[in-house]
């Protein structure tokens, strides 16, 4: 584990032409820095499926994770909090949507000018020792465990950025896109079951006739009620004028 961290540090530091002596390396290793989460980049797999309700609100939060659990149950890091290279961090991605499924991809840490990518475009981790592949608990929630183990000279803040790919739940291709099954630490069987047993997908994409009829009846009742109220108001108004 320590050797992996050492390699990542040297890769980042290799961009500098000035040699890094042991004391500087040790100082970087022991340095505590702040964290800044960049605005997530949202992309749609098929733009023709974008609904009129607007874009889903997606967010990434970072939480301290204890060694005894792989959860994001602890409070998220605040702006003034600092992390060491050995701080265990839980990444949590959430999109507030009932019509789309998300895939986390192209994540990086470091600085916007010198990013170190830790999640590939296919949604799988590049290096497990830095970050596990995101694990999906639903179509719009995922979490991963990692460390802020990259250091650069004069770094005050570790920036974190990701792309969220969105596909409509009724798009046949969406099931192949997310959650990713090709990751070595993925849960392919769980993800197949997620799609096959999802009542959300069934109700949204394959509504039963009774559901459609109830919806039409509800819309008719609301329209009739609105017309009745309007007519009553008109009659009262005319009587008051007379």
JSON list of C-alpha atoms in Angstrom, two decimals:
[
{"chain": "A", "resi": 1, "resn": "UNK", "atom": "CA", "xyz": [0.00, 0.00, 0.00]},
{"chain": "A", "resi": 2, "resn": "UNK", "atom": "CA", "xyz": [2.74, 2.47, 0.99]},
{"chain": "A", "resi": 3, "resn": "UNK", "atom": "CA", "xyz": [4.73, 1.55, -2.11]},
{"chain": "A", "resi": 4, "resn": "UNK", "atom": "CA", "xyz": [1.71, 2.33, -4.32]},
{"chain": "A", "resi": 5, "resn": "UNK", "atom": "CA", "xyz": [1.33, 5.74, -2.69]},
{"chain": "A", "resi": 6, "resn": "UNK", "atom": "CA", "xyz": [5.04, 6.37, -3.24]},
{"chain": "A", "resi": 7, "resn": "UNK", "atom": "CA", "xyz": [4.67, 5.59, -6.95]},
{"chain": "A", "resi": 8, "resn": "UNK", "atom": "CA", "xyz": [1.74, 7.96, -7.37]},
{"chain": "A", "resi": 9, "resn": "UNK", "atom": "CA", "xyz": [3.62, 10.70, -5.60]},
{"chain": "A", "resi": 10, "resn": "UNK", "atom": "CA", "xyz": [6.65, 10.26, -7.81]},
{"chain": "A", "resi": 11, "resn": "UNK", "atom": "CA", "xyz": [4.52, 10.25, -10.96]},
{"chain": "A", "resi": 12, "resn": "UNK", "atom": "CA", "xyz": [3.03, 13.60, -10.05]},
{"chain": "A", "resi": 13, "resn": "UNK", "atom": "CA", "xyz": [6.30, 15.05, -8.90]},
{"chain": "A", "resi": 14, "resn": "UNK", "atom": "CA", "xyz": [8.00, 13.91, -12.10]},
{"chain": "A", "resi": 15, "resn": "UNK", "atom": "CA", "xyz": [6.65, 16.96, -13.89]},
{"chain": "A", "resi": 16, "resn": "UNK", "atom": "CA", "xyz": [9.15, 19.10, -12.04]},
{"chain": "A", "resi": 17, "resn": "UNK", "atom": "CA", "xyz": [12.69, 19.37, -13.39]},
{"chain": "A", "resi": 18, "resn": "UNK", "atom": "CA", "xyz": [14.16, 20.14, -9.96]},
{"chain": "A", "resi": 19, "resn": "UNK", "atom": "CA", "xyz": [15.11, 16.94, -8.10]},
{"chain": "A", "resi": 20, "resn": "UNK", "atom": "CA", "xyz": [13.06, 16.16, -5.00]},
{"chain": "A", "resi": 21, "resn": "UNK", "atom": "CA", "xyz": [15.29, 15.35, -2.05]},
{"chain": "A", "resi": 22, "resn": "UNK", "atom": "CA", "xyz": [14.23, 13.08, 0.82]},
{"chain": "A", "resi": 23, "resn": "UNK", "atom": "CA", "xyz": [13.34, 15.91, 3.20]},
{"chain": "A", "resi": 24, "resn": "UNK", "atom": "CA", "xyz": [11.06, 17.52, 0.62]},
{"chain": "A", "resi": 25, "resn": "UNK", "atom": "CA", "xyz": [9.45, 14.15, -0.09]},
{"chain": "A", "resi": 26, "resn": "UNK", "atom": "CA", "xyz": [8.85, 13.58, 3.60]},
{"chain": "A", "resi": 27, "resn": "UNK", "atom": "CA", "xyz": [7.38, 17.06, 3.98]},
{"chain": "A", "resi": 28, "resn": "UNK", "atom": "CA", "xyz": [4.97, 16.42, 1.10]},
{"chain": "A", "resi": 29, "resn": "UNK", "atom": "CA", "xyz": [3.95, 13.08, 2.59]},
{"chain": "A", "resi": 30, "resn": "UNK", "atom": "CA", "xyz": [3.14, 14.67, 5.94]},
{"chain": "A", "resi": 31, "resn": "UNK", "atom": "CA", "xyz": [1.40, 17.72, 4.51]},
{"chain": "A", "resi": 32, "resn": "UNK", "atom": "CA", "xyz": [-2.28, 18.21, 5.32]},
{"chain": "A", "resi": 33, "resn": "UNK", "atom": "CA", "xyz": [-4.33, 19.96, 2.65]},
{"chain": "A", "resi": 34, "resn": "UNK", "atom": "CA", "xyz": [-7.88, 21.12, 2.05]},
{"chain": "A", "resi": 35, "resn": "UNK", "atom": "CA", "xyz": [-10.29, 19.65, -0.49]},
{"chain": "A", "resi": 36, "resn": "UNK", "atom": "CA", "xyz": [-12.36, 21.36, -3.15]},
{"chain": "A", "resi": 37, "resn": "UNK", "atom": "CA", "xyz": [-15.00, 19.50, -5.17]},
{"chain": "A", "resi": 38, "resn": "UNK", "atom": "CA", "xyz": [-15.36, 20.81, -8.71]},
{"chain": "A", "resi": 39, "resn": "UNK", "atom": "CA", "xyz": [-18.75, 21.19, -10.40]},
{"chain": "A", "resi": 40, "resn": "UNK", "atom": "CA", "xyz": [-19.74, 17.87, -11.96]},
{"chain": "A", "resi": 41, "resn": "UNK", "atom": "CA", "xyz": [-19.73, 17.64, -15.73]},
{"chain": "A", "resi": 42, "resn": "UNK", "atom": "CA", "xyz": [-23.11, 16.26, -16.91]},
{"chain": "A", "resi": 43, "resn": "UNK", "atom": "CA", "xyz": [-23.42, 14.55, -20.29]},
{"chain": "A", "resi": 44, "resn": "UNK", "atom": "CA", "xyz": [-26.32, 12.66, -21.83]},
{"chain": "A", "resi": 45, "resn": "UNK", "atom": "CA", "xyz": [-25.90, 9.38, -23.67]},
{"chain": "A", "resi": 46, "resn": "UNK", "atom": "CA", "xyz": [-28.81, 10.26, -25.93]},
{"chain": "A", "resi": 47, "resn": "UNK", "atom": "CA", "xyz": [-29.83, 13.90, -26.03]},
{"chain": "A", "resi": 48, "resn": "UNK", "atom": "CA", "xyz": [-33.15, 13.07, -27.68]},
{"chain": "A", "resi": 49, "resn": "UNK", "atom": "CA", "xyz": [-34.31, 11.59, -24.37]},
{"chain": "A", "resi": 50, "resn": "UNK", "atom": "CA", "xyz": [-33.84, 14.83, -22.42]},
{"chain": "A", "resi": 51, "resn": "UNK", "atom": "CA", "xyz": [-37.14, 15.58, -20.73]},
{"chain": "A", "resi": 52, "resn": "UNK", "atom": "CA", "xyz": [-38.85, 18.94, -20.41]},
{"chain": "A", "resi": 53, "resn": "UNK", "atom": "CA", "xyz": [-38.46, 18.83, -16.63]},
{"chain": "A", "resi": 54, "resn": "UNK", "atom": "CA", "xyz": [-34.88, 20.12, -16.88]},
{"chain": "A", "resi": 55, "resn": "UNK", "atom": "CA", "xyz": [-31.53, 18.66, -15.89]},
{"chain": "A", "resi": 56, "resn": "UNK", "atom": "CA", "xyz": [-31.22, 16.44, -12.83]},
{"chain": "A", "resi": 57, "resn": "UNK", "atom": "CA", "xyz": [-29.34, 17.90, -9.87]},
{"chain": "A", "resi": 58, "resn": "UNK", "atom": "CA", "xyz": [-26.22, 15.79, -9.34]},
{"chain": "A", "resi": 59, "resn": "UNK", "atom": "CA", "xyz": [-23.62, 16.20, -6.60]},
{"chain": "A", "resi": 60, "resn": "UNK", "atom": "CA", "xyz": [-20.46, 14.66, -5.19]},
{"chain": "A", "resi": 61, "resn": "UNK", "atom": "CA", "xyz": [-19.76, 14.80, -1.46]},
{"chain": "A", "resi": 62, "resn": "UNK", "atom": "CA", "xyz": [-16.70, 13.55, 0.43]},
{"chain": "A", "resi": 63, "resn": "UNK", "atom": "CA", "xyz": [-16.92, 11.90, 3.84]},
{"chain": "A", "resi": 64, "resn": "UNK", "atom": "CA", "xyz": [-14.36, 10.51, 6.27]},
{"chain": "A", "resi": 65, "resn": "UNK", "atom": "CA", "xyz": [-14.58, 6.73, 6.27]},
{"chain": "A", "resi": 66, "resn": "UNK", "atom": "CA", "xyz": [-13.48, 4.61, 9.22]},
{"chain": "A", "resi": 67, "resn": "UNK", "atom": "CA", "xyz": [-11.34, 1.52, 8.69]},
{"chain": "A", "resi": 68, "resn": "UNK", "atom": "CA", "xyz": [-14.15, -0.67, 10.03]},
{"chain": "A", "resi": 69, "resn": "UNK", "atom": "CA", "xyz": [-16.76, 0.24, 7.41]},
{"chain": "A", "resi": 70, "resn": "UNK", "atom": "CA", "xyz": [-17.13, 1.19, 3.77]},
{"chain": "A", "resi": 71, "resn": "UNK", "atom": "CA", "xyz": [-19.89, 3.75, 4.09]},
{"chain": "A", "resi": 72, "resn": "UNK", "atom": "CA", "xyz": [-20.45, 7.48, 3.69]},
{"chain": "A", "resi": 73, "resn": "UNK", "atom": "CA", "xyz": [-22.43, 7.78, 6.92]},
{"chain": "A", "resi": 74, "resn": "UNK", "atom": "CA", "xyz": [-20.02, 10.27, 8.52]},
{"chain": "A", "resi": 75, "resn": "UNK", "atom": "CA", "xyz": [-20.60, 14.02, 7.98]},
{"chain": "A", "resi": 76, "resn": "UNK", "atom": "CA", "xyz": [-19.10, 15.40, 4.79]},
{"chain": "A", "resi": 77, "resn": "UNK", "atom": "CA", "xyz": [-15.86, 17.35, 4.87]},
{"chain": "A", "resi": 78, "resn": "UNK", "atom": "CA", "xyz": [-16.20, 21.09, 5.36]},
{"chain": "A", "resi": 79, "resn": "UNK", "atom": "CA", "xyz": [-14.29, 23.82, 3.56]},
{"chain": "A", "resi": 80, "resn": "UNK", "atom": "CA", "xyz": [-11.85, 24.32, 6.43]},
{"chain": "A", "resi": 81, "resn": "UNK", "atom": "CA", "xyz": [-11.16, 20.61, 7.03]},
{"chain": "A", "resi": 82, "resn": "UNK", "atom": "CA", "xyz": [-7.73, 19.24, 6.09]},
{"chain": "A", "resi": 83, "resn": "UNK", "atom": "CA", "xyz": [-6.73, 15.73, 5.05]},
{"chain": "A", "resi": 84, "resn": "UNK", "atom": "CA", "xyz": [-3.49, 13.77, 5.25]},
{"chain": "A", "resi": 85, "resn": "UNK", "atom": "CA", "xyz": [-2.39, 11.34, 2.54]},
{"chain": "A", "resi": 86, "resn": "UNK", "atom": "CA", "xyz": [-3.61, 8.45, 4.71]},
{"chain": "A", "resi": 87, "resn": "UNK", "atom": "CA", "xyz": [-7.10, 9.83, 5.39]},
{"chain": "A", "resi": 88, "resn": "UNK", "atom": "CA", "xyz": [-9.64, 7.25, 4.23]},
{"chain": "A", "resi": 89, "resn": "UNK", "atom": "CA", "xyz": [-12.32, 9.02, 2.20]},
{"chain": "A", "resi": 90, "resn": "UNK", "atom": "CA", "xyz": [-15.76, 7.92, 1.05]},
{"chain": "A", "resi": 91, "resn": "UNK", "atom": "CA", "xyz": [-16.93, 9.48, -2.21]},
{"chain": "A", "resi": 92, "resn": "UNK", "atom": "CA", "xyz": [-20.71, 9.70, -2.63]},
{"chain": "A", "resi": 93, "resn": "UNK", "atom": "CA", "xyz": [-22.45, 10.58, -5.89]},
{"chain": "A", "resi": 94, "resn": "UNK", "atom": "CA", "xyz": [-26.19, 11.31, -6.01]},
{"chain": "A", "resi": 95, "resn": "UNK", "atom": "CA", "xyz": [-28.49, 12.51, -8.79]},
{"chain": "A", "resi": 96, "resn": "UNK", "atom": "CA", "xyz": [-31.97, 13.69, -7.89]},
{"chain": "A", "resi": 97, "resn": "UNK", "atom": "CA", "xyz": [-33.94, 12.05, -10.69]},
{"chain": "A", "resi": 98, "resn": "UNK", "atom": "CA", "xyz": [-36.57, 9.38, -11.23]},
{"chain": "A", "resi": 99, "resn": "UNK", "atom": "CA", "xyz": [-36.18, 9.10, -15.01]},
{"chain": "A", "resi": 100, "resn": "UNK", "atom": "CA", "xyz": [-32.44, 8.72, -15.54]},
{"chain": "A", "resi": 101, "resn": "UNK", "atom": "CA", "xyz": [-29.70, 6.33, -14.55]},
{"chain": "A", "resi": 102, "resn": "UNK", "atom": "CA", "xyz": [-26.20, 7.68, -13.95]},
{"chain": "A", "resi": 103, "resn": "UNK", "atom": "CA", "xyz": [-22.67, 6.44, -14.52]},
{"chain": "A", "resi": 104, "resn": "UNK", "atom": "CA", "xyz": [-19.69, 7.99, -12.74]},
{"chain": "A", "resi": 105, "resn": "UNK", "atom": "CA", "xyz": [-16.69, 8.33, -15.06]},
{"chain": "A", "resi": 106, "resn": "UNK", "atom": "CA", "xyz": [-13.48, 10.27, -15.81]},
{"chain": "A", "resi": 107, "resn": "UNK", "atom": "CA", "xyz": [-12.81, 11.24, -12.17]},
{"chain": "A", "resi": 108, "resn": "UNK", "atom": "CA", "xyz": [-9.56, 12.96, -11.23]},
{"chain": "A", "resi": 109, "resn": "UNK", "atom": "CA", "xyz": [-7.76, 14.43, -8.25]},
{"chain": "A", "resi": 110, "resn": "UNK", "atom": "CA", "xyz": [-4.96, 16.99, -8.07]},
{"chain": "A", "resi": 111, "resn": "UNK", "atom": "CA", "xyz": [-5.43, 20.39, -9.69]},
{"chain": "A", "resi": 112, "resn": "UNK", "atom": "CA", "xyz": [-7.45, 21.43, -12.76]},
{"chain": "A", "resi": 113, "resn": "UNK", "atom": "CA", "xyz": [-4.19, 22.19, -14.59]},
{"chain": "A", "resi": 114, "resn": "UNK", "atom": "CA", "xyz": [-2.49, 18.94, -13.54]},
{"chain": "A", "resi": 115, "resn": "UNK", "atom": "CA", "xyz": [-5.19, 16.32, -12.93]},
{"chain": "A", "resi": 116, "resn": "UNK", "atom": "CA", "xyz": [-4.41, 12.71, -12.06]},
{"chain": "A", "resi": 117, "resn": "UNK", "atom": "CA", "xyz": [-7.23, 10.53, -13.36]},
{"chain": "A", "resi": 118, "resn": "UNK", "atom": "CA", "xyz": [-8.45, 7.81, -11.01]},
{"chain": "A", "resi": 119, "resn": "UNK", "atom": "CA", "xyz": [-11.62, 6.61, -12.81]},
{"chain": "A", "resi": 120, "resn": "UNK", "atom": "CA", "xyz": [-11.65, 5.73, -16.51]},
{"chain": "A", "resi": 121, "resn": "UNK", "atom": "CA", "xyz": [-14.21, 6.72, -19.13]},
{"chain": "A", "resi": 122, "resn": "UNK", "atom": "CA", "xyz": [-15.88, 3.32, -18.73]},
{"chain": "A", "resi": 123, "resn": "UNK", "atom": "CA", "xyz": [-16.58, 4.02, -15.05]},
{"chain": "A", "resi": 124, "resn": "UNK", "atom": "CA", "xyz": [-13.94, 1.66, -13.60]},
{"chain": "A", "resi": 125, "resn": "UNK", "atom": "CA", "xyz": [-11.08, 2.57, -11.30]},
{"chain": "A", "resi": 126, "resn": "UNK", "atom": "CA", "xyz": [-7.60, 3.06, -12.69]},
{"chain": "A", "resi": 127, "resn": "UNK", "atom": "CA", "xyz": [-5.87, 2.15, -9.40]},
{"chain": "A", "resi": 128, "resn": "UNK", "atom": "CA", "xyz": [-7.69, 0.36, -6.55]},
{"chain": "A", "resi": 129, "resn": "UNK", "atom": "CA", "xyz": [-5.14, 1.59, -4.01]},
{"chain": "A", "resi": 130, "resn": "UNK", "atom": "CA", "xyz": [-6.21, 5.17, -4.75]},
{"chain": "A", "resi": 131, "resn": "UNK", "atom": "CA", "xyz": [-9.95, 4.60, -5.29]},
{"chain": "A", "resi": 132, "resn": "UNK", "atom": "CA", "xyz": [-12.23, 1.61, -5.64]},
{"chain": "A", "resi": 133, "resn": "UNK", "atom": "CA", "xyz": [-14.64, 1.43, -8.56]},
{"chain": "A", "resi": 134, "resn": "UNK", "atom": "CA", "xyz": [-17.91, 3.13, -7.64]},
{"chain": "A", "resi": 135, "resn": "UNK", "atom": "CA", "xyz": [-20.49, 0.75, -6.20]},
{"chain": "A", "resi": 136, "resn": "UNK", "atom": "CA", "xyz": [-24.10, 1.49, -7.15]},
{"chain": "A", "resi": 137, "resn": "UNK", "atom": "CA", "xyz": [-26.90, 1.05, -4.63]},
{"chain": "A", "resi": 138, "resn": "UNK", "atom": "CA", "xyz": [-29.50, 2.36, -7.09]},
{"chain": "A", "resi": 139, "resn": "UNK", "atom": "CA", "xyz": [-29.70, 3.94, -10.53]},
{"chain": "A", "resi": 140, "resn": "UNK", "atom": "CA", "xyz": [-28.88, 7.36, -9.10]},
{"chain": "A", "resi": 141, "resn": "UNK", "atom": "CA", "xyz": [-26.60, 6.60, -6.12]},
{"chain": "A", "resi": 142, "resn": "UNK", "atom": "CA", "xyz": [-23.03, 5.35, -5.96]},
{"chain": "A", "resi": 143, "resn": "UNK", "atom": "CA", "xyz": [-20.11, 5.33, -3.51]},
{"chain": "A", "resi": 144, "resn": "UNK", "atom": "CA", "xyz": [-16.40, 4.49, -3.50]},
{"chain": "A", "resi": 145, "resn": "UNK", "atom": "CA", "xyz": [-13.57, 4.36, -0.95]},
{"chain": "A", "resi": 146, "resn": "UNK", "atom": "CA", "xyz": [-10.22, 6.02, -1.56]},
{"chain": "A", "resi": 147, "resn": "UNK", "atom": "CA", "xyz": [-7.35, 8.15, -0.32]},
{"chain": "A", "resi": 148, "resn": "UNK", "atom": "CA", "xyz": [-6.15, 11.65, -1.21]},
{"chain": "A", "resi": 149, "resn": "UNK", "atom": "CA", "xyz": [-2.68, 10.28, -1.80]},
{"chain": "A", "resi": 150, "resn": "UNK", "atom": "CA", "xyz": [-1.51, 12.60, -4.57]},
{"chain": "A", "resi": 151, "resn": "UNK", "atom": "CA", "xyz": [0.70, 15.54, -3.64]},
{"chain": "A", "resi": 152, "resn": "UNK", "atom": "CA", "xyz": [2.14, 18.36, -5.70]},
{"chain": "A", "resi": 153, "resn": "UNK", "atom": "CA", "xyz": [4.54, 21.13, -4.78]},
{"chain": "A", "resi": 154, "resn": "UNK", "atom": "CA", "xyz": [2.93, 24.17, -3.17]},
{"chain": "A", "resi": 155, "resn": "UNK", "atom": "CA", "xyz": [-0.46, 22.45, -3.14]},
{"chain": "A", "resi": 156, "resn": "UNK", "atom": "CA", "xyz": [-2.95, 23.95, -0.67]},
{"chain": "A", "resi": 157, "resn": "UNK", "atom": "CA", "xyz": [-6.07, 22.21, -1.88]},
{"chain": "A", "resi": 158, "resn": "UNK", "atom": "CA", "xyz": [-6.79, 18.86, -3.46]},
{"chain": "A", "resi": 159, "resn": "UNK", "atom": "CA", "xyz": [-9.36, 19.33, -6.21]},
{"chain": "A", "resi": 160, "resn": "UNK", "atom": "CA", "xyz": [-11.72, 16.51, -7.18]},
{"chain": "A", "resi": 161, "resn": "UNK", "atom": "CA", "xyz": [-13.67, 16.37, -10.43]},
{"chain": "A", "resi": 162, "resn": "UNK", "atom": "CA", "xyz": [-15.92, 13.83, -12.19]},
{"chain": "A", "resi": 163, "resn": "UNK", "atom": "CA", "xyz": [-18.21, 13.40, -15.16]},
{"chain": "A", "resi": 164, "resn": "UNK", "atom": "CA", "xyz": [-21.71, 12.00, -14.76]},
{"chain": "A", "resi": 165, "resn": "UNK", "atom": "CA", "xyz": [-23.17, 10.25, -17.80]},
{"chain": "A", "resi": 166, "resn": "UNK", "atom": "CA", "xyz": [-26.98, 10.15, -17.81]},
{"chain": "A", "resi": 167, "resn": "UNK", "atom": "CA", "xyz": [-29.18, 7.80, -19.81]},
{"chain": "A", "resi": 168, "resn": "UNK", "atom": "CA", "xyz": [-32.96, 7.53, -19.76]},
{"chain": "A", "resi": 169, "resn": "UNK", "atom": "CA", "xyz": [-34.29, 4.48, -17.93]},
{"chain": "A", "resi": 170, "resn": "UNK", "atom": "CA", "xyz": [-36.52, 3.63, -20.91]},
{"chain": "A", "resi": 171, "resn": "UNK", "atom": "CA", "xyz": [-33.62, 3.73, -23.38]},
{"chain": "A", "resi": 172, "resn": "UNK", "atom": "CA", "xyz": [-32.76, 0.07, -24.22]},
{"chain": "A", "resi": 173, "resn": "UNK", "atom": "CA", "xyz": [-29.05, 0.95, -24.33]},
{"chain": "A", "resi": 174, "resn": "UNK", "atom": "CA", "xyz": [-29.08, 2.37, -20.81]},
{"chain": "A", "resi": 175, "resn": "UNK", "atom": "CA", "xyz": [-28.92, -1.07, -19.19]},
{"chain": "A", "resi": 176, "resn": "UNK", "atom": "CA", "xyz": [-25.62, -1.76, -20.95]},
{"chain": "A", "resi": 177, "resn": "UNK", "atom": "CA", "xyz": [-24.16, 1.59, -19.92]},
{"chain": "A", "resi": 178, "resn": "UNK", "atom": "CA", "xyz": [-24.71, 1.57, -16.18]},
{"chain": "A", "resi": 179, "resn": "UNK", "atom": "CA", "xyz": [-23.86, 0.30, -13.69]},
{"chain": "A", "resi": 180, "resn": "UNK", "atom": "CA", "xyz": [-20.57, -0.84, -15.31]},
{"chain": "A", "resi": 181, "resn": "UNK", "atom": "CA", "xyz": [-20.10, -4.63, -15.30]},
{"chain": "A", "resi": 182, "resn": "UNK", "atom": "CA", "xyz": [-16.57, -4.67, -16.72]},
{"chain": "A", "resi": 183, "resn": "UNK", "atom": "CA", "xyz": [-14.80, -3.46, -13.54]},
{"chain": "A", "resi": 184, "resn": "UNK", "atom": "CA", "xyz": [-12.74, -6.11, -11.79]},
{"chain": "A", "resi": 185, "resn": "UNK", "atom": "CA", "xyz": [-14.33, -5.23, -8.45]},
{"chain": "A", "resi": 186, "resn": "UNK", "atom": "CA", "xyz": [-17.85, -4.72, -9.82]},
{"chain": "A", "resi": 187, "resn": "UNK", "atom": "CA", "xyz": [-21.01, -6.50, -8.74]},
{"chain": "A", "resi": 188, "resn": "UNK", "atom": "CA", "xyz": [-22.28, -7.62, -12.13]},
{"chain": "A", "resi": 189, "resn": "UNK", "atom": "CA", "xyz": [-24.89, -10.06, -10.81]},
{"chain": "A", "resi": 190, "resn": "UNK", "atom": "CA", "xyz": [-26.34, -7.48, -8.42]},
{"chain": "A", "resi": 191, "resn": "UNK", "atom": "CA", "xyz": [-26.56, -4.94, -11.22]},
{"chain": "A", "resi": 192, "resn": "UNK", "atom": "CA", "xyz": [-28.38, -7.36, -13.55]},
{"chain": "A", "resi": 193, "resn": "UNK", "atom": "CA", "xyz": [-30.89, -8.01, -10.77]},
{"chain": "A", "resi": 194, "resn": "UNK", "atom": "CA", "xyz": [-31.24, -4.27, -10.19]},
{"chain": "A", "resi": 195, "resn": "UNK", "atom": "CA", "xyz": [-32.50, -3.82, -13.74]},
{"chain": "A", "resi": 196, "resn": "UNK", "atom": "CA", "xyz": [-34.57, -7.00, -13.95]},
{"chain": "A", "resi": 197, "resn": "UNK", "atom": "CA", "xyz": [-36.45, -6.43, -10.70]},
{"chain": "A", "resi": 198, "resn": "UNK", "atom": "CA", "xyz": [-36.81, -2.66, -10.82]},
{"chain": "A", "resi": 199, "resn": "UNK", "atom": "CA", "xyz": [-40.38, -1.50, -10.25]},
{"chain": "A", "resi": 200, "resn": "UNK", "atom": "CA", "xyz": [-39.25, 2.03, -11.15]},
{"chain": "A", "resi": 201, "resn": "UNK", "atom": "CA", "xyz": [-38.32, 0.96, -14.69]},
{"chain": "A", "resi": 202, "resn": "UNK", "atom": "CA", "xyz": [-41.46, -1.15, -15.05]},
{"chain": "A", "resi": 203, "resn": "UNK", "atom": "CA", "xyz": [-43.82, 1.63, -13.96]},
{"chain": "A", "resi": 204, "resn": "UNK", "atom": "CA", "xyz": [-42.07, 4.32, -16.00]},
{"chain": "A", "resi": 205, "resn": "UNK", "atom": "CA", "xyz": [-41.45, 2.43, -19.22]},
{"chain": "A", "resi": 206, "resn": "UNK", "atom": "CA", "xyz": [-44.12, -0.28, -19.20]},
{"chain": "A", "resi": 207, "resn": "UNK", "atom": "CA", "xyz": [-47.12, 1.13, -17.32]},
{"chain": "A", "resi": 208, "resn": "UNK", "atom": "CA", "xyz": [-50.03, -1.27, -16.89]},
{"chain": "A", "resi": 209, "resn": "UNK", "atom": "CA", "xyz": [-53.38, -0.38, -18.54]},
{"chain": "A", "resi": 210, "resn": "UNK", "atom": "CA", "xyz": [-54.96, 0.17, -15.13]},
{"chain": "A", "resi": 211, "resn": "UNK", "atom": "CA", "xyz": [-52.25, 2.67, -14.25]},
{"chain": "A", "resi": 212, "resn": "UNK", "atom": "CA", "xyz": [-52.87, 4.56, -17.49]},
{"chain": "A", "resi": 213, "resn": "UNK", "atom": "CA", "xyz": [-56.63, 4.51, -16.99]},
{"chain": "A", "resi": 214, "resn": "UNK", "atom": "CA", "xyz": [-56.30, 5.74, -13.42]},
{"chain": "A", "resi": 215, "resn": "UNK", "atom": "CA", "xyz": [-54.07, 8.53, -14.65]},
{"chain": "A", "resi": 216, "resn": "UNK", "atom": "CA", "xyz": [-56.61, 9.56, -17.29]},
{"chain": "A", "resi": 217, "resn": "UNK", "atom": "CA", "xyz": [-59.44, 9.41, -14.75]},
{"chain": "A", "resi": 218, "resn": "UNK", "atom": "CA", "xyz": [-57.44, 11.52, -12.35]},
{"chain": "A", "resi": 219, "resn": "UNK", "atom": "CA", "xyz": [-56.71, 14.12, -15.04]},
{"chain": "A", "resi": 220, "resn": "UNK", "atom": "CA", "xyz": [-60.41, 14.17, -16.06]},
{"chain": "A", "resi": 221, "resn": "UNK", "atom": "CA", "xyz": [-61.50, 14.63, -12.45]},
{"chain": "A", "resi": 222, "resn": "UNK", "atom": "CA", "xyz": [-59.07, 17.48, -11.93]},
{"chain": "A", "resi": 223, "resn": "UNK", "atom": "CA", "xyz": [-60.22, 19.18, -15.15]},
{"chain": "A", "resi": 224, "resn": "UNK", "atom": "CA", "xyz": [-63.92, 18.73, -14.31]},
{"chain": "A", "resi": 225, "resn": "UNK", "atom": "CA", "xyz": [-63.34, 20.07, -10.79]},
{"chain": "A", "resi": 226, "resn": "UNK", "atom": "CA", "xyz": [-61.56, 23.14, -12.17]},
{"chain": "A", "resi": 227, "resn": "UNK", "atom": "CA", "xyz": [-64.38, 23.82, -14.66]},
{"chain": "A", "resi": 228, "resn": "UNK", "atom": "CA", "xyz": [-67.02, 23.42, -11.96]},
{"chain": "A", "resi": 229, "resn": "UNK", "atom": "CA", "xyz": [-65.26, 25.87, -9.67]},
{"chain": "A", "resi": 230, "resn": "UNK", "atom": "CA", "xyz": [-64.96, 28.34, -12.55]},
{"chain": "A", "resi": 231, "resn": "UNK", "atom": "CA", "xyz": [-68.67, 28.06, -13.36]},
{"chain": "A", "resi": 232, "resn": "UNK", "atom": "CA", "xyz": [-69.68, 28.54, -9.72]},
{"chain": "A", "resi": 233, "resn": "UNK", "atom": "CA", "xyz": [-67.47, 31.62, -9.49]},
{"chain": "A", "resi": 234, "resn": "UNK", "atom": "CA", "xyz": [-69.07, 33.05, -12.66]},
{"chain": "A", "resi": 235, "resn": "UNK", "atom": "CA", "xyz": [-72.62, 32.49, -11.35]},
{"chain": "A", "resi": 236, "resn": "UNK", "atom": "CA", "xyz": [-71.80, 34.10, -8.00]},
{"chain": "A", "resi": 237, "resn": "UNK", "atom": "CA", "xyz": [-70.27, 37.05, -9.79]},
{"chain": "A", "resi": 238, "resn": "UNK", "atom": "CA", "xyz": [-73.32, 37.55, -12.01]},
{"chain": "A", "resi": 239, "resn": "UNK", "atom": "CA", "xyz": [-75.70, 37.37, -9.04]},
{"chain": "A", "resi": 240, "resn": "UNK", "atom": "CA", "xyz": [-73.65, 39.94, -7.16]},
{"chain": "A", "resi": 241, "resn": "UNK", "atom": "CA", "xyz": [-73.76, 42.29, -10.15]},
{"chain": "A", "resi": 242, "resn": "UNK", "atom": "CA", "xyz": [-77.52, 41.92, -10.49]}
]
